[in-house]
């Protein structure tokens, strides 16, 4: 199966649902993930937990641009 070096997810508040749709078999093919997350109802923590639970990514962290402070919009980064 081909490798996916970089997966970008930006789907306007449906990020968690998209990531939940990735099969366990497919996670092993993904090298890095960047996901824009709207932190509604704990979505930020849930996305980070899901990425860690794959066992695929040694590094998972969230960041928020200075211009977005207070908006609840974050980028989550995951890499091997």
Short mmCIF file of N, CA and C in Angstrom, two decimals:
data_model
loop_
_atom_site.label_atom_id
_atom_site.label_comp_id
_atom_site.label_asym_id
_atom_site.label_seq_id
_atom_site.Cartn_x
_atom_site.Cartn_y
_atom_site.Cartn_z
N UNK A 1 0.84 -1.19 0.00
CA UNK A 1 0.00 0.00 0.00
C UNK A 1 0.88 1.25 0.00
N UNK A 2 0.48 2.28 -0.70
CA UNK A 2 1.27 3.51 -0.73
C UNK A 2 1.25 4.22 0.62
N UNK A 3 2.29 4.94 0.86
CA UNK A 3 2.44 5.71 2.10
C UNK A 3 1.84 7.11 1.91
N UNK A 4 1.26 7.64 2.98
CA UNK A 4 0.77 9.02 3.00
C UNK A 4 1.74 9.78 3.90
N UNK A 5 2.59 10.59 3.30
CA UNK A 5 3.60 11.30 4.09
C UNK A 5 3.00 12.38 4.95
N UNK A 6 1.95 13.04 4.47
CA UNK A 6 1.40 14.20 5.16
C UNK A 6 -0.12 14.25 4.98
N UNK A 7 -0.85 14.22 6.08
CA UNK A 7 -2.30 14.31 6.04
C UNK A 7 -2.73 15.63 6.67
N UNK A 8 -3.42 16.46 5.90
CA UNK A 8 -3.93 17.73 6.40
C UNK A 8 -5.45 17.62 6.51
N UNK A 9 -5.98 17.97 7.68
CA UNK A 9 -7.41 17.91 7.91
C UNK A 9 -7.90 19.29 8.31
N UNK A 10 -8.80 19.84 7.51
CA UNK A 10 -9.41 21.15 7.78
C UNK A 10 -10.83 21.09 7.24
N UNK A 11 -11.76 20.68 8.09
CA UNK A 11 -13.12 20.41 7.61
C UNK A 11 -14.20 21.12 8.43
N UNK A 12 -13.85 22.28 8.97
CA UNK A 12 -14.83 23.14 9.64
C UNK A 12 -15.71 22.42 10.65
N UNK A 13 -15.11 22.07 11.77
CA UNK A 13 -15.78 21.50 12.93
C UNK A 13 -16.13 20.01 12.82
N UNK A 14 -15.64 19.35 11.81
CA UNK A 14 -15.88 17.91 11.69
C UNK A 14 -14.58 17.11 11.73
N UNK A 15 -13.54 17.71 12.28
CA UNK A 15 -12.21 17.10 12.29
C UNK A 15 -12.23 15.75 13.02
N UNK A 16 -12.85 15.72 14.18
CA UNK A 16 -12.86 14.49 14.96
C UNK A 16 -13.55 13.36 14.20
N UNK A 17 -14.64 13.66 13.56
CA UNK A 17 -15.36 12.64 12.81
C UNK A 17 -14.51 12.11 11.65
N UNK A 18 -13.79 13.00 10.99
CA UNK A 18 -12.92 12.57 9.89
C UNK A 18 -11.82 11.65 10.42
N UNK A 19 -11.17 12.04 11.50
CA UNK A 19 -10.09 11.23 12.05
C UNK A 19 -10.60 9.89 12.57
N UNK A 20 -11.78 9.87 13.14
CA UNK A 20 -12.36 8.60 13.59
C UNK A 20 -12.63 7.66 12.42
N UNK A 21 -12.78 8.20 11.23
CA UNK A 21 -13.05 7.40 10.04
C UNK A 21 -11.82 6.75 9.43
N UNK A 22 -10.64 7.11 9.92
CA UNK A 22 -9.41 6.49 9.41
C UNK A 22 -9.27 5.12 10.06
N UNK A 23 -9.12 4.09 9.26
CA UNK A 23 -9.02 2.73 9.80
C UNK A 23 -7.67 2.51 10.48
N UNK A 24 -7.64 1.55 11.39
CA UNK A 24 -6.40 1.21 12.09
C UNK A 24 -5.31 0.82 11.10
N UNK A 25 -5.68 0.13 10.06
CA UNK A 25 -4.72 -0.28 9.03
C UNK A 25 -4.12 0.94 8.32
N UNK A 26 -4.94 1.94 8.08
CA UNK A 26 -4.46 3.12 7.36
C UNK A 26 -3.58 4.03 8.21
N UNK A 27 -3.78 4.05 9.52
CA UNK A 27 -2.90 4.88 10.36
C UNK A 27 -1.44 4.50 10.19
N UNK A 28 -1.17 3.23 9.98
CA UNK A 28 0.22 2.78 9.85
C UNK A 28 0.90 3.34 8.60
N UNK A 29 0.12 3.88 7.68
CA UNK A 29 0.66 4.43 6.43
C UNK A 29 0.92 5.93 6.51
N UNK A 30 0.47 6.58 7.57
CA UNK A 30 0.51 8.05 7.66
C UNK A 30 1.73 8.49 8.45
N UNK A 31 2.51 9.40 7.88
CA UNK A 31 3.73 9.88 8.53
C UNK A 31 3.52 11.08 9.44
N UNK A 32 2.74 12.05 8.98
CA UNK A 32 2.51 13.29 9.74
C UNK A 32 1.06 13.72 9.54
N UNK A 33 0.53 14.41 10.56
CA UNK A 33 -0.82 14.95 10.49
C UNK A 33 -0.81 16.39 10.98
N UNK A 34 -1.49 17.25 10.26
CA UNK A 34 -1.80 18.60 10.73
C UNK A 34 -3.31 18.74 10.63
N UNK A 35 -3.91 19.15 11.73
CA UNK A 35 -5.36 19.20 11.79
C UNK A 35 -5.79 20.52 12.43
N UNK A 36 -6.61 21.28 11.73
CA UNK A 36 -7.19 22.48 12.31
C UNK A 36 -8.38 22.03 13.16
N UNK A 37 -8.40 22.43 14.42
CA UNK A 37 -9.43 21.95 15.34
C UNK A 37 -10.15 23.13 15.97
N UNK A 38 -11.46 23.10 15.89
CA UNK A 38 -12.31 24.05 16.60
C UNK A 38 -12.60 23.41 17.95
N UNK A 39 -12.09 23.99 19.03
CA UNK A 39 -12.22 23.38 20.35
C UNK A 39 -13.61 23.61 20.92
N UNK A 40 -14.55 22.81 20.44
CA UNK A 40 -15.93 22.86 20.91
C UNK A 40 -16.21 21.54 21.61
N UNK A 41 -16.74 21.62 22.82
CA UNK A 41 -17.08 20.41 23.59
C UNK A 41 -15.90 19.47 23.77
N UNK A 42 -14.71 20.04 23.98
CA UNK A 42 -13.53 19.23 24.24
C UNK A 42 -12.89 18.59 23.02
N UNK A 43 -13.22 19.09 21.83
CA UNK A 43 -12.70 18.48 20.60
C UNK A 43 -11.17 18.49 20.53
N UNK A 44 -10.55 19.54 21.04
CA UNK A 44 -9.09 19.62 20.97
C UNK A 44 -8.45 18.44 21.71
N UNK A 45 -8.87 18.21 22.92
CA UNK A 45 -8.33 17.10 23.70
C UNK A 45 -8.68 15.75 23.07
N UNK A 46 -9.87 15.62 22.54
CA UNK A 46 -10.28 14.37 21.92
C UNK A 46 -9.45 14.06 20.68
N UNK A 47 -9.17 15.07 19.87
CA UNK A 47 -8.34 14.86 18.68
C UNK A 47 -6.93 14.44 19.09
N UNK A 48 -6.36 15.12 20.07
CA UNK A 48 -5.01 14.76 20.52
C UNK A 48 -4.99 13.34 21.09
N UNK A 49 -6.00 13.00 21.88
CA UNK A 49 -6.08 11.65 22.45
C UNK A 49 -6.20 10.60 21.36
N UNK A 50 -7.02 10.86 20.35
CA UNK A 50 -7.19 9.91 19.25
C UNK A 50 -5.86 9.69 18.52
N UNK A 51 -5.15 10.77 18.23
CA UNK A 51 -3.87 10.65 17.53
C UNK A 51 -2.86 9.88 18.37
N UNK A 52 -2.82 10.13 19.66
CA UNK A 52 -1.90 9.38 20.53
C UNK A 52 -2.28 7.91 20.59
N UNK A 53 -3.58 7.64 20.63
CA UNK A 53 -4.07 6.26 20.77
C UNK A 53 -3.75 5.40 19.55
N UNK A 54 -3.45 6.01 18.42
CA UNK A 54 -3.09 5.22 17.24
C UNK A 54 -1.78 4.48 17.46
N UNK A 55 -0.96 4.99 18.38
CA UNK A 55 0.35 4.39 18.62
C UNK A 55 1.34 4.72 17.52
N UNK A 56 0.95 5.56 16.62
CA UNK A 56 1.75 5.88 15.44
C UNK A 56 2.65 7.09 15.64
N UNK A 57 2.23 8.01 16.48
CA UNK A 57 2.89 9.31 16.56
C UNK A 57 3.58 9.51 17.91
N UNK A 58 4.88 9.76 17.86
CA UNK A 58 5.65 9.99 19.07
C UNK A 58 5.43 11.41 19.61
N UNK A 59 5.05 12.30 18.72
CA UNK A 59 4.88 13.70 19.10
C UNK A 59 3.51 14.19 18.65
N UNK A 60 2.71 14.64 19.61
CA UNK A 60 1.41 15.23 19.32
C UNK A 60 1.30 16.49 20.16
N UNK A 61 1.06 17.62 19.51
CA UNK A 61 0.89 18.85 20.28
C UNK A 61 -0.02 19.82 19.54
N UNK A 62 -0.57 20.75 20.31
CA UNK A 62 -1.46 21.77 19.76
C UNK A 62 -0.80 23.13 19.88
N UNK A 63 -1.12 24.01 18.95
CA UNK A 63 -0.61 25.37 18.97
C UNK A 63 -1.71 26.31 18.48
N UNK A 64 -1.64 27.52 18.97
CA UNK A 64 -2.61 28.53 18.55
C UNK A 64 -1.85 29.78 18.15
N UNK A 65 -2.11 30.27 16.95
CA UNK A 65 -1.46 31.49 16.48
C UNK A 65 -1.89 32.66 17.35
N UNK A 66 -0.99 33.60 17.55
CA UNK A 66 -1.30 34.77 18.36
C UNK A 66 -2.57 35.47 17.89
N UNK A 67 -2.75 35.56 16.59
CA UNK A 67 -3.91 36.25 16.03
C UNK A 67 -5.22 35.52 16.33
N UNK A 68 -5.13 34.24 16.74
CA UNK A 68 -6.33 33.45 16.99
C UNK A 68 -6.62 33.25 18.48
N UNK A 69 -5.85 33.92 19.34
CA UNK A 69 -6.07 33.81 20.78
C UNK A 69 -7.52 34.13 21.12
N UNK A 70 -8.13 33.24 21.91
CA UNK A 70 -9.49 33.44 22.34
C UNK A 70 -10.55 32.96 21.37
N UNK A 71 -10.14 32.42 20.22
CA UNK A 71 -11.12 31.99 19.22
C UNK A 71 -11.50 30.52 19.35
N UNK A 72 -10.69 29.74 20.07
CA UNK A 72 -10.94 28.31 20.16
C UNK A 72 -10.48 27.54 18.95
N UNK A 73 -9.71 28.17 18.08
CA UNK A 73 -9.19 27.52 16.87
C UNK A 73 -7.71 27.20 17.07
N UNK A 74 -7.37 25.93 16.90
CA UNK A 74 -6.00 25.45 17.13
C UNK A 74 -5.55 24.60 15.96
N UNK A 75 -4.25 24.45 15.82
CA UNK A 75 -3.66 23.47 14.93
C UNK A 75 -3.07 22.37 15.79
N UNK A 76 -3.34 21.14 15.42
CA UNK A 76 -2.76 19.98 16.10
C UNK A 76 -1.77 19.35 15.14
N UNK A 77 -0.59 19.06 15.65
CA UNK A 77 0.49 18.48 14.86
C UNK A 77 0.84 17.11 15.43
N UNK A 78 0.98 16.12 14.57
CA UNK A 78 1.38 14.79 14.99
C UNK A 78 2.44 14.29 14.02
N UNK A 79 3.50 13.71 14.59
CA UNK A 79 4.55 13.16 13.74
C UNK A 79 5.18 11.96 14.41
N UNK A 80 5.83 11.16 13.58
CA UNK A 80 6.48 9.93 14.08
C UNK A 80 7.59 10.27 15.06
#
